Amino acid sequence: MAERAPAWVEYVMRAGYAARGVVYLLTGGLALLSAWHGGSGEDKKGALSSLFGQPFGEVIILAIAAGLFCYGIWRLICGYMDLEDEGSETKGLVARVGQGVSGLANLGLSFSIARLALGNGSGGDGKEALTSKLLAMPFGQIIVGAVGLTVIGAGLAYLHKGWSEKYRENLRWSPILEKLSLPIRLGLMARGMVVAIIGGFFIFAAVQSDPDQAGGLSQAFDLLRSQAYGLYLLGFVAFGMLAFGIYCWIEVAFRVLPTRQRKGTLTIAQHLKMHA
């Protein structure tokens, strides 16, 4: 297999996953406190806002913003250069476009978080403003509906990745990871559930032609809380967000790029196939 990935891409990738891990550990922790003590769960920027007033809080937020910038760059390069060997067939192209969209979204989030740290932004998600601009465009409702379907598709992909344990194809085999299968699967599936709910908000905003119906993590948490046994649902998803944060740190240590896989290194999937 040709080595297409420049060496520096791995460092950018791991910095990005580390920043993501911090964000989701904070988000999951605050959501868990919300389920335990009452109140609303926080979105990503709201969770990071909790660092204000802490020693070096603004510096930590800027470091996280830089990490998410790295993650965004990594996803863009990954999709463009096909570093995960998705291929050029329809299914592969869809996956690579999804990687590019993820990259752009994380770049936007990193700039927004940097503005927040520098005192030039708010803790809001900005999804309502984006939806409002899209709805004002020709065929705006169709565009917003398509965005919603795309986001739901991403959520279902996370659910499938966790349920089918497809993540085994991208992680280097280690005995440690055999003991972490449950939190990895829980994290991916909880992440998928929340992403699918956010996609549903976009669909509802398109149908109602109302940008205020669009929402992010905090609105997804509020929706879960409002259901029967909502505190238990919110608690489950909060644990899932914490587990997803742990999974991101597992990616930092064990992520394997197919296009830079070192000789003798086996993924979990390859190890299991050899010992089947």
PDB file of C-alpha atoms in Angstrom:
ATOM      1  CA  MET A   1       0.000   0.000   0.000  1.00  0.00           C
ATOM      2  CA  ALA A   2       1.424   3.362  -0.974  1.00  0.00           C
ATOM      3  CA  GLU A   3       2.390   5.731   1.813  1.00  0.00           C
ATOM      4  CA  ARG A   4       0.434   8.850   0.946  1.00  0.00           C
ATOM      5  CA  ALA A   5       0.311  10.588   4.334  1.00  0.00           C
ATOM      6  CA  PRO A   6       3.075  13.074   5.182  1.00  0.00           C
ATOM      7  CA  ALA A   7       4.713  12.331   8.540  1.00  0.00           C
ATOM      8  CA  TRP A   8       3.442  15.562  10.133  1.00  0.00           C
ATOM      9  CA  VAL A   9      -0.171  14.552   9.522  1.00  0.00           C
ATOM     10  CA  GLU A  10       0.011  12.014  12.364  1.00  0.00           C
ATOM     11  CA  TYR A  11       1.013  14.704  14.878  1.00  0.00           C
ATOM     12  CA  VAL A  12      -1.790  16.984  13.686  1.00  0.00           C
ATOM     13  CA  MET A  13      -4.254  14.076  13.903  1.00  0.00           C
ATOM     14  CA  ARG A  14      -3.269  13.144  17.467  1.00  0.00           C
ATOM     15  CA  ALA A  15      -3.354  16.762  18.660  1.00  0.00           C
ATOM     16  CA  GLY A  16      -6.857  17.020  17.231  1.00  0.00           C
ATOM     17  CA  TYR A  17      -8.116  13.885  18.950  1.00  0.00           C
ATOM     18  CA  ALA A  18      -6.609  15.057  22.258  1.00  0.00           C
ATOM     19  CA  ALA A  19      -8.490  18.372  22.062  1.00  0.00           C
ATOM     20  CA  ARG A  20     -11.710  16.562  21.179  1.00  0.00           C
ATOM     21  CA  GLY A  21     -11.222  14.286  24.151  1.00  0.00           C
ATOM     22  CA  VAL A  22     -10.973  17.235  26.540  1.00  0.00           C
ATOM     23  CA  VAL A  23     -14.096  18.862  25.072  1.00  0.00           C
ATOM     24  CA  TYR A  24     -16.224  15.723  25.400  1.00  0.00           C
ATOM     25  CA  LEU A  25     -14.963  14.909  28.891  1.00  0.00           C
ATOM     26  CA  LEU A  26     -16.009  18.410  29.983  1.00  0.00           C
ATOM     27  CA  THR A  27     -19.335  18.212  28.145  1.00  0.00           C
ATOM     28  CA  GLY A  28     -20.144  14.768  29.503  1.00  0.00           C
ATOM     29  CA  GLY A  29     -19.134  15.733  33.033  1.00  0.00           C
ATOM     30  CA  LEU A  30     -21.368  18.813  33.046  1.00  0.00           C
ATOM     31  CA  ALA A  31     -24.262  16.834  31.516  1.00  0.00           C
ATOM     32  CA  LEU A  32     -23.864  14.243  34.262  1.00  0.00           C
ATOM     33  CA  LEU A  33     -23.985  16.985  36.921  1.00  0.00           C
ATOM     34  CA  SER A  34     -27.098  18.322  35.188  1.00  0.00           C
ATOM     35  CA  ALA A  35     -28.790  14.916  35.372  1.00  0.00           C
ATOM     36  CA  TRP A  36     -27.797  14.561  39.031  1.00  0.00           C
ATOM     37  CA  HIS A  37     -28.556  18.061  40.326  1.00  0.00           C
ATOM     38  CA  GLY A  38     -30.992  19.425  37.744  1.00  0.00           C
ATOM     39  CA  GLY A  39     -30.552  22.201  35.186  1.00  0.00           C
ATOM     40  CA  SER A  40     -29.671  22.194  31.522  1.00  0.00           C
ATOM     41  CA  GLY A  41     -26.722  20.395  29.941  1.00  0.00           C
ATOM     42  CA  GLU A  42     -24.066  22.498  28.251  1.00  0.00           C
ATOM     43  CA  ASP A  43     -22.982  22.462  24.619  1.00  0.00           C
ATOM     44  CA  LYS A  44     -19.294  22.354  23.726  1.00  0.00           C
ATOM     45  CA  LYS A  45     -18.624  26.072  24.044  1.00  0.00           C
ATOM     46  CA  GLY A  46     -20.741  26.289  27.167  1.00  0.00           C
ATOM     47  CA  ALA A  47     -18.677  23.488  28.690  1.00  0.00           C
ATOM     48  CA  LEU A  48     -15.443  25.264  27.824  1.00  0.00           C
ATOM     49  CA  SER A  49     -16.806  28.479  29.334  1.00  0.00           C
ATOM     50  CA  SER A  50     -16.651  26.698  32.691  1.00  0.00           C
ATOM     51  CA  LEU A  51     -12.862  27.041  32.467  1.00  0.00           C
ATOM     52  CA  PHE A  52     -13.083  30.838  32.763  1.00  0.00           C
ATOM     53  CA  GLY A  53     -11.865  31.993  36.155  1.00  0.00           C
ATOM     54  CA  GLN A  54      -9.730  28.885  36.575  1.00  0.00           C
ATOM     55  CA  PRO A  55      -5.930  29.182  36.679  1.00  0.00           C
ATOM     56  CA  PHE A  56      -4.720  29.561  33.070  1.00  0.00           C
ATOM     57  CA  GLY A  57      -8.325  28.958  31.929  1.00  0.00           C
ATOM     58  CA  GLU A  58      -8.095  31.181  28.840  1.00  0.00           C
ATOM     59  CA  VAL A  59      -4.756  29.621  27.865  1.00  0.00           C
ATOM     60  CA  ILE A  60      -6.280  26.129  28.158  1.00  0.00           C
ATOM     61  CA  ILE A  61      -9.260  27.183  26.004  1.00  0.00           C
ATOM     62  CA  LEU A  62      -6.914  28.587  23.333  1.00  0.00           C
ATOM     63  CA  ALA A  63      -4.908  25.342  23.407  1.00  0.00           C
ATOM     64  CA  ILE A  64      -8.122  23.357  22.899  1.00  0.00           C
ATOM     65  CA  ALA A  65      -9.090  25.689  20.032  1.00  0.00           C
ATOM     66  CA  ALA A  66      -5.672  25.037  18.445  1.00  0.00           C
ATOM     67  CA  GLY A  67      -6.194  21.298  18.857  1.00  0.00           C
ATOM     68  CA  LEU A  68      -9.618  21.440  17.211  1.00  0.00           C
ATOM     69  CA  PHE A  69      -8.045  23.467  14.396  1.00  0.00           C
ATOM     70  CA  CYS A  70      -5.573  20.588  13.987  1.00  0.00           C
ATOM     71  CA  TYR A  71      -8.470  18.116  13.934  1.00  0.00           C
ATOM     72  CA  GLY A  72     -10.245  20.134  11.257  1.00  0.00           C
ATOM     73  CA  ILE A  73      -7.090  20.273   9.101  1.00  0.00           C
ATOM     74  CA  TRP A  74      -6.570  16.538   9.602  1.00  0.00           C
ATOM     75  CA  ARG A  75     -10.114  15.699   8.440  1.00  0.00           C
ATOM     76  CA  LEU A  76      -9.767  17.919   5.356  1.00  0.00           C
ATOM     77  CA  ILE A  77      -6.428  16.357   4.390  1.00  0.00           C
ATOM     78  CA  CYS A  78      -7.757  12.886   5.180  1.00  0.00           C
ATOM     79  CA  GLY A  79     -10.696  13.313   2.825  1.00  0.00           C
ATOM     80  CA  TYR A  80      -8.679  14.993   0.056  1.00  0.00           C
ATOM     81  CA  MET A  81      -5.780  12.512   0.089  1.00  0.00           C
ATOM     82  CA  ASP A  82      -7.934   9.515   1.060  1.00  0.00           C
ATOM     83  CA  LEU A  83      -5.650   8.669   3.957  1.00  0.00           C
ATOM     84  CA  GLU A  84      -8.103   6.097   5.318  1.00  0.00           C
ATOM     85  CA  ASP A  85      -8.372   4.257   1.987  1.00  0.00           C
ATOM     86  CA  GLU A  86     -12.091   4.840   1.515  1.00  0.00           C
ATOM     87  CA  GLY A  87     -11.644   4.613  -2.255  1.00  0.00           C
ATOM     88  CA  SER A  88     -13.205   6.466  -5.175  1.00  0.00           C
ATOM     89  CA  GLU A  89     -16.428   4.490  -5.479  1.00  0.00           C
ATOM     90  CA  THR A  90     -19.722   6.116  -4.445  1.00  0.00           C
ATOM     91  CA  LYS A  91     -19.572   4.849  -0.859  1.00  0.00           C
ATOM     92  CA  GLY A  92     -15.957   5.968  -0.469  1.00  0.00           C
ATOM     93  CA  LEU A  93     -16.607   9.395  -1.975  1.00  0.00           C
ATOM     94  CA  VAL A  94     -19.549   9.945   0.391  1.00  0.00           C
ATOM     95  CA  ALA A  95     -17.297   9.051   3.341  1.00  0.00           C
ATOM     96  CA  ARG A  96     -14.576  11.412   2.123  1.00  0.00           C
ATOM     97  CA  VAL A  97     -17.042  14.273   1.635  1.00  0.00           C
ATOM     98  CA  GLY A  98     -18.234  13.602   5.185  1.00  0.00           C
ATOM     99  CA  GLN A  99     -14.646  13.882   6.400  1.00  0.00           C
ATOM    100  CA  GLY A 100     -14.341  17.233   4.639  1.00  0.00           C
ATOM    101  CA  VAL A 101     -17.585  18.520   6.154  1.00  0.00           C
ATOM    102  CA  SER A 102     -16.380  17.399   9.588  1.00  0.00           C
ATOM    103  CA  GLY A 103     -13.127  19.255   8.974  1.00  0.00           C
ATOM    104  CA  LEU A 104     -14.883  22.494   8.062  1.00  0.00           C
ATOM    105  CA  ALA A 105     -17.224  22.203  11.061  1.00  0.00           C
ATOM    106  CA  ASN A 106     -14.302  21.735  13.452  1.00  0.00           C
ATOM    107  CA  LEU A 107     -12.387  24.627  11.908  1.00  0.00           C
ATOM    108  CA  GLY A 108     -15.430  26.828  12.487  1.00  0.00           C
ATOM    109  CA  LEU A 109     -15.730  25.557  16.059  1.00  0.00           C
ATOM    110  CA  SER A 110     -12.038  26.222  16.736  1.00  0.00           C
ATOM    111  CA  PHE A 111     -12.306  29.844  15.542  1.00  0.00           C
ATOM    112  CA  SER A 112     -15.472  30.335  17.588  1.00  0.00           C
ATOM    113  CA  ILE A 113     -13.820  28.929  20.732  1.00  0.00           C
ATOM    114  CA  ALA A 114     -10.747  31.106  20.148  1.00  0.00           C
ATOM    115  CA  ARG A 115     -13.002  34.183  19.938  1.00  0.00           C
ATOM    116  CA  LEU A 116     -14.684  33.052  23.148  1.00  0.00           C
ATOM    117  CA  ALA A 117     -11.316  32.842  24.935  1.00  0.00           C
ATOM    118  CA  LEU A 118     -10.315  36.280  23.648  1.00  0.00           C
ATOM    119  CA  GLY A 119     -13.605  37.806  24.783  1.00  0.00           C
ATOM    120  CA  ASN A 120     -14.940  38.416  21.282  1.00  0.00           C
ATOM    121  CA  GLY A 121     -17.686  35.811  21.157  1.00  0.00           C
ATOM    122  CA  SER A 122     -20.526  34.225  23.086  1.00  0.00           C
ATOM    123  CA  GLY A 123     -21.088  30.697  24.294  1.00  0.00           C
ATOM    124  CA  GLY A 124     -23.951  30.054  21.836  1.00  0.00           C
ATOM    125  CA  ASP A 125     -23.851  27.406  19.170  1.00  0.00           C
ATOM    126  CA  GLY A 126     -24.638  29.711  16.242  1.00  0.00           C
ATOM    127  CA  LYS A 127     -26.730  27.030  14.531  1.00  0.00           C
ATOM    128  CA  GLU A 128     -29.798  29.278  14.529  1.00  0.00           C
ATOM    129  CA  ALA A 129     -27.845  32.034  12.735  1.00  0.00           C
ATOM    130  CA  LEU A 130     -26.491  29.562  10.179  1.00  0.00           C
ATOM    131  CA  THR A 131     -29.947  28.067   9.613  1.00  0.00           C
ATOM    132  CA  SER A 132     -31.438  31.537   9.203  1.00  0.00           C
ATOM    133  CA  LYS A 133     -28.900  32.352   6.461  1.00  0.00           C
ATOM    134  CA  LEU A 134     -29.553  29.047   4.709  1.00  0.00           C
ATOM    135  CA  LEU A 135     -33.332  29.484   4.840  1.00  0.00           C
ATOM    136  CA  ALA A 136     -32.947  32.928   3.237  1.00  0.00           C
ATOM    137  CA  MET A 137     -31.251  31.373   0.205  1.00  0.00           C
ATOM    138  CA  PRO A 138     -33.146  30.068  -2.856  1.00  0.00           C
ATOM    139  CA  PHE A 139     -34.460  26.588  -2.021  1.00  0.00           C
ATOM    140  CA  GLY A 140     -33.384  27.300   1.552  1.00  0.00           C
ATOM    141  CA  GLN A 141     -35.772  24.805   3.136  1.00  0.00           C
ATOM    142  CA  ILE A 142     -34.461  22.046   0.876  1.00  0.00           C
ATOM    143  CA  ILE A 143     -30.867  22.961   1.754  1.00  0.00           C
ATOM    144  CA  VAL A 144     -31.569  22.940   5.503  1.00  0.00           C
ATOM    145  CA  GLY A 145     -33.446  19.661   5.130  1.00  0.00           C
ATOM    146  CA  ALA A 146     -30.470  18.184   3.265  1.00  0.00           C
ATOM    147  CA  VAL A 147     -28.149  19.361   6.046  1.00  0.00           C
ATOM    148  CA  GLY A 148     -30.440  17.661   8.557  1.00  0.00           C
ATOM    149  CA  LEU A 149     -30.416  14.391   6.624  1.00  0.00           C
ATOM    150  CA  THR A 150     -26.623  14.554   6.347  1.00  0.00           C
ATOM    151  CA  VAL A 151     -26.256  15.100  10.095  1.00  0.00           C
ATOM    152  CA  ILE A 152     -28.672  12.241  10.822  1.00  0.00           C
ATOM    153  CA  GLY A 153     -26.605  10.058   8.474  1.00  0.00           C
ATOM    154  CA  ALA A 154     -23.470  10.961  10.444  1.00  0.00           C
ATOM    155  CA  GLY A 155     -25.241  10.016  13.661  1.00  0.00           C
ATOM    156  CA  LEU A 156     -26.299   6.663  12.231  1.00  0.00           C
ATOM    157  CA  ALA A 157     -22.702   6.081  11.098  1.00  0.00           C
ATOM    158  CA  TYR A 158     -21.489   6.558  14.683  1.00  0.00           C
ATOM    159  CA  LEU A 159     -24.190   4.162  15.915  1.00  0.00           C
ATOM    160  CA  HIS A 160     -23.155   1.579  13.322  1.00  0.00           C
ATOM    161  CA  LYS A 161     -19.464   2.028  14.142  1.00  0.00           C
ATOM    162  CA  GLY A 162     -20.154   1.340  17.802  1.00  0.00           C
ATOM    163  CA  TRP A 163     -22.666  -1.491  17.330  1.00  0.00           C
ATOM    164  CA  SER A 164     -20.632  -3.348  14.706  1.00  0.00           C
ATOM    165  CA  GLU A 165     -17.291  -2.545  16.394  1.00  0.00           C
ATOM    166  CA  LYS A 166     -16.026  -1.163  13.105  1.00  0.00           C
ATOM    167  CA  TYR A 167     -13.620   1.023  15.103  1.00  0.00           C
ATOM    168  CA  ARG A 168     -11.419  -2.095  15.324  1.00  0.00           C
ATOM    169  CA  GLU A 169     -10.232  -1.391  11.788  1.00  0.00           C
ATOM    170  CA  ASN A 170      -8.571   1.879  12.840  1.00  0.00           C
ATOM    171  CA  LEU A 171      -6.995   1.065  16.218  1.00  0.00           C
ATOM    172  CA  ARG A 172      -3.686  -0.687  16.846  1.00  0.00           C
ATOM    173  CA  TRP A 173      -4.151  -3.952  18.695  1.00  0.00           C
ATOM    174  CA  SER A 174      -3.320  -3.942  22.386  1.00  0.00           C
ATOM    175  CA  PRO A 175      -4.481  -6.185  25.258  1.00  0.00           C
ATOM    176  CA  ILE A 176      -5.602  -3.005  27.042  1.00  0.00           C
ATOM    177  CA  LEU A 177      -8.185  -2.257  24.362  1.00  0.00           C
ATOM    178  CA  GLU A 178      -9.825  -5.661  24.813  1.00  0.00           C
ATOM    179  CA  LYS A 179     -10.924  -4.441  28.252  1.00  0.00           C
ATOM    180  CA  LEU A 180     -12.182  -1.111  26.895  1.00  0.00           C
ATOM    181  CA  SER A 181     -14.619  -2.454  24.316  1.00  0.00           C
ATOM    182  CA  LEU A 182     -17.714  -1.499  26.354  1.00  0.00           C
ATOM    183  CA  PRO A 183     -16.844   2.183  26.974  1.00  0.00           C
ATOM    184  CA  ILE A 184     -15.706   2.578  23.361  1.00  0.00           C
ATOM    185  CA  ARG A 185     -18.989   1.197  22.027  1.00  0.00           C
ATOM    186  CA  LEU A 186     -21.043   3.193  24.530  1.00  0.00           C
ATOM    187  CA  GLY A 187     -19.212   6.389  23.605  1.00  0.00           C
ATOM    188  CA  LEU A 188     -19.684   5.959  19.865  1.00  0.00           C
ATOM    189  CA  MET A 189     -23.358   5.030  20.167  1.00  0.00           C
ATOM    190  CA  ALA A 190     -24.175   7.861  22.588  1.00  0.00           C
ATOM    191  CA  ARG A 191     -22.409  10.289  20.261  1.00  0.00           C
ATOM    192  CA  GLY A 192     -24.439   8.898  17.352  1.00  0.00           C
ATOM    193  CA  MET A 193     -27.698   9.340  19.257  1.00  0.00           C
ATOM    194  CA  VAL A 194     -26.990  12.988  20.040  1.00  0.00           C
ATOM    195  CA  VAL A 195     -25.820  13.789  16.496  1.00  0.00           C
ATOM    196  CA  ALA A 196     -28.978  12.186  15.045  1.00  0.00           C
ATOM    197  CA  ILE A 197     -31.149  14.301  17.379  1.00  0.00           C
ATOM    198  CA  ILE A 198     -29.341  17.457  16.221  1.00  0.00           C
ATOM    199  CA  GLY A 199     -30.015  16.413  12.613  1.00  0.00           C
ATOM    200  CA  GLY A 200     -33.681  16.065  13.536  1.00  0.00           C
ATOM    201  CA  PHE A 201     -33.671  19.666  14.783  1.00  0.00           C
ATOM    202  CA  PHE A 202     -32.471  20.800  11.338  1.00  0.00           C
ATOM    203  CA  ILE A 203     -35.229  18.789   9.642  1.00  0.00           C
ATOM    204  CA  PHE A 204     -37.837  20.360  11.935  1.00  0.00           C
ATOM    205  CA  ALA A 205     -36.408  23.835  11.246  1.00  0.00           C
ATOM    206  CA  ALA A 206     -36.692  23.154   7.487  1.00  0.00           C
ATOM    207  CA  VAL A 207     -40.293  21.916   7.727  1.00  0.00           C
ATOM    208  CA  GLN A 208     -41.352  24.857   9.918  1.00  0.00           C
ATOM    209  CA  SER A 209     -39.117  27.330   8.039  1.00  0.00           C
ATOM    210  CA  ASP A 210     -38.058  28.527  11.474  1.00  0.00           C
ATOM    211  CA  PRO A 211     -34.328  28.857  12.292  1.00  0.00           C
ATOM    212  CA  ASP A 212     -35.124  28.906  16.028  1.00  0.00           C
ATOM    213  CA  GLN A 213     -35.979  25.204  15.773  1.00  0.00           C
ATOM    214  CA  ALA A 214     -32.346  24.352  14.967  1.00  0.00           C
ATOM    215  CA  GLY A 215     -30.340  23.259  17.987  1.00  0.00           C
ATOM    216  CA  GLY A 216     -27.146  21.740  19.254  1.00  0.00           C
ATOM    217  CA  LEU A 217     -25.956  19.644  22.172  1.00  0.00           C
ATOM    218  CA  SER A 218     -27.684  21.636  24.907  1.00  0.00           C
ATOM    219  CA  GLN A 219     -31.031  21.427  23.083  1.00  0.00           C
ATOM    220  CA  ALA A 220     -30.512  17.699  22.549  1.00  0.00           C
ATOM    221  CA  PHE A 221     -29.879  17.294  26.287  1.00  0.00           C
ATOM    222  CA  ASP A 222     -33.017  19.327  27.060  1.00  0.00           C
ATOM    223  CA  LEU A 223     -35.070  17.109  24.737  1.00  0.00           C
ATOM    224  CA  LEU A 224     -33.827  13.968  26.461  1.00  0.00           C
ATOM    225  CA  ARG A 225     -34.558  15.473  29.877  1.00  0.00           C
ATOM    226  CA  SER A 226     -38.162  16.262  28.861  1.00  0.00           C
ATOM    227  CA  GLN A 227     -38.941  12.619  28.034  1.00  0.00           C
ATOM    228  CA  ALA A 228     -40.332  10.010  30.413  1.00  0.00           C
ATOM    229  CA  TYR A 229     -37.404   8.844  32.558  1.00  0.00           C
ATOM    230  CA  GLY A 230     -35.555  11.819  31.081  1.00  0.00           C
ATOM    231  CA  LEU A 231     -33.024  12.082  33.899  1.00  0.00           C
ATOM    232  CA  TYR A 232     -31.998   8.477  33.296  1.00  0.00           C
ATOM    233  CA  LEU A 233     -31.730   9.093  29.545  1.00  0.00           C
ATOM    234  CA  LEU A 234     -29.653  12.215  30.131  1.00  0.00           C
ATOM    235  CA  GLY A 235     -27.465  10.339  32.601  1.00  0.00           C
ATOM    236  CA  PHE A 236     -26.919   7.524  30.094  1.00  0.00           C
ATOM    237  CA  VAL A 237     -25.958   9.980  27.334  1.00  0.00           C
ATOM    238  CA  ALA A 238     -23.731  11.909  29.774  1.00  0.00           C
ATOM    239  CA  PHE A 239     -21.846   8.707  30.568  1.00  0.00           C
ATOM    240  CA  GLY A 240     -21.686   8.134  26.815  1.00  0.00           C
ATOM    241  CA  MET A 241     -20.137  11.573  26.241  1.00  0.00           C
ATOM    242  CA  LEU A 242     -17.554  10.816  28.925  1.00  0.00           C
ATOM    243  CA  ALA A 243     -16.880   7.465  27.250  1.00  0.00           C
ATOM    244  CA  PHE A 244     -16.529   9.213  23.866  1.00  0.00           C
ATOM    245  CA  GLY A 245     -13.984  11.575  25.406  1.00  0.00           C
ATOM    246  CA  ILE A 246     -12.035   8.534  26.625  1.00  0.00           C
ATOM    247  CA  TYR A 247     -12.351   7.015  23.130  1.00  0.00           C
ATOM    248  CA  CYS A 248     -10.814  10.192  21.645  1.00  0.00           C
ATOM    249  CA  TRP A 249      -7.806   9.763  23.939  1.00  0.00           C
ATOM    250  CA  ILE A 250      -7.600   6.113  22.900  1.00  0.00           C
ATOM    251  CA  GLU A 251      -7.388   7.412  19.322  1.00  0.00           C
ATOM    252  CA  VAL A 252      -4.473   9.626  20.373  1.00  0.00           C
ATOM    253  CA  ALA A 253      -2.486   6.590  21.523  1.00  0.00           C
ATOM    254  CA  PHE A 254      -3.688   3.780  19.252  1.00  0.00           C
ATOM    255  CA  ARG A 255      -5.000   5.318  15.995  1.00  0.00           C
ATOM    256  CA  VAL A 256      -3.540   3.707  12.872  1.00  0.00           C
ATOM    257  CA  LEU A 257      -3.497   5.356   9.455  1.00  0.00           C
ATOM    258  CA  PRO A 258      -3.798   2.695   6.731  1.00  0.00           C
ATOM    259  CA  THR A 259      -1.526   4.789   4.506  1.00  0.00           C
ATOM    260  CA  ARG A 260       1.171   5.033   7.208  1.00  0.00           C
ATOM    261  CA  GLN A 261       0.781   1.660   8.939  1.00  0.00           C
ATOM    262  CA  ARG A 262       4.190   0.488  10.080  1.00  0.00           C
ATOM    263  CA  LYS A 263       5.386  -2.986   9.168  1.00  0.00           C
ATOM    264  CA  GLY A 264       4.416  -5.501  11.826  1.00  0.00           C
ATOM    265  CA  THR A 265       1.710  -3.257  13.298  1.00  0.00           C
ATOM    266  CA  LEU A 266      -1.683  -4.946  13.473  1.00  0.00           C
ATOM    267  CA  THR A 267      -5.068  -3.346  13.958  1.00  0.00           C
ATOM    268  CA  ILE A 268      -7.540  -4.989  16.328  1.00  0.00           C
ATOM    269  CA  ALA A 269      -9.480  -6.321  13.327  1.00  0.00           C
ATOM    270  CA  GLN A 270      -6.342  -7.817  11.758  1.00  0.00           C
ATOM    271  CA  HIS A 271      -5.300  -9.396  15.073  1.00  0.00           C
ATOM    272  CA  LEU A 272      -8.709 -11.001  15.557  1.00  0.00           C
ATOM    273  CA  LYS A 273      -8.740 -12.267  11.968  1.00  0.00           C
ATOM    274  CA  MET A 274      -5.328 -13.900  12.431  1.00  0.00           C
ATOM    275  CA  HIS A 275      -6.461 -15.626  15.633  1.00  0.00           C
ATOM    276  CA  ALA A 276      -9.962 -16.548  14.505  1.00  0.00           C
TER     277      ALA A 276
END
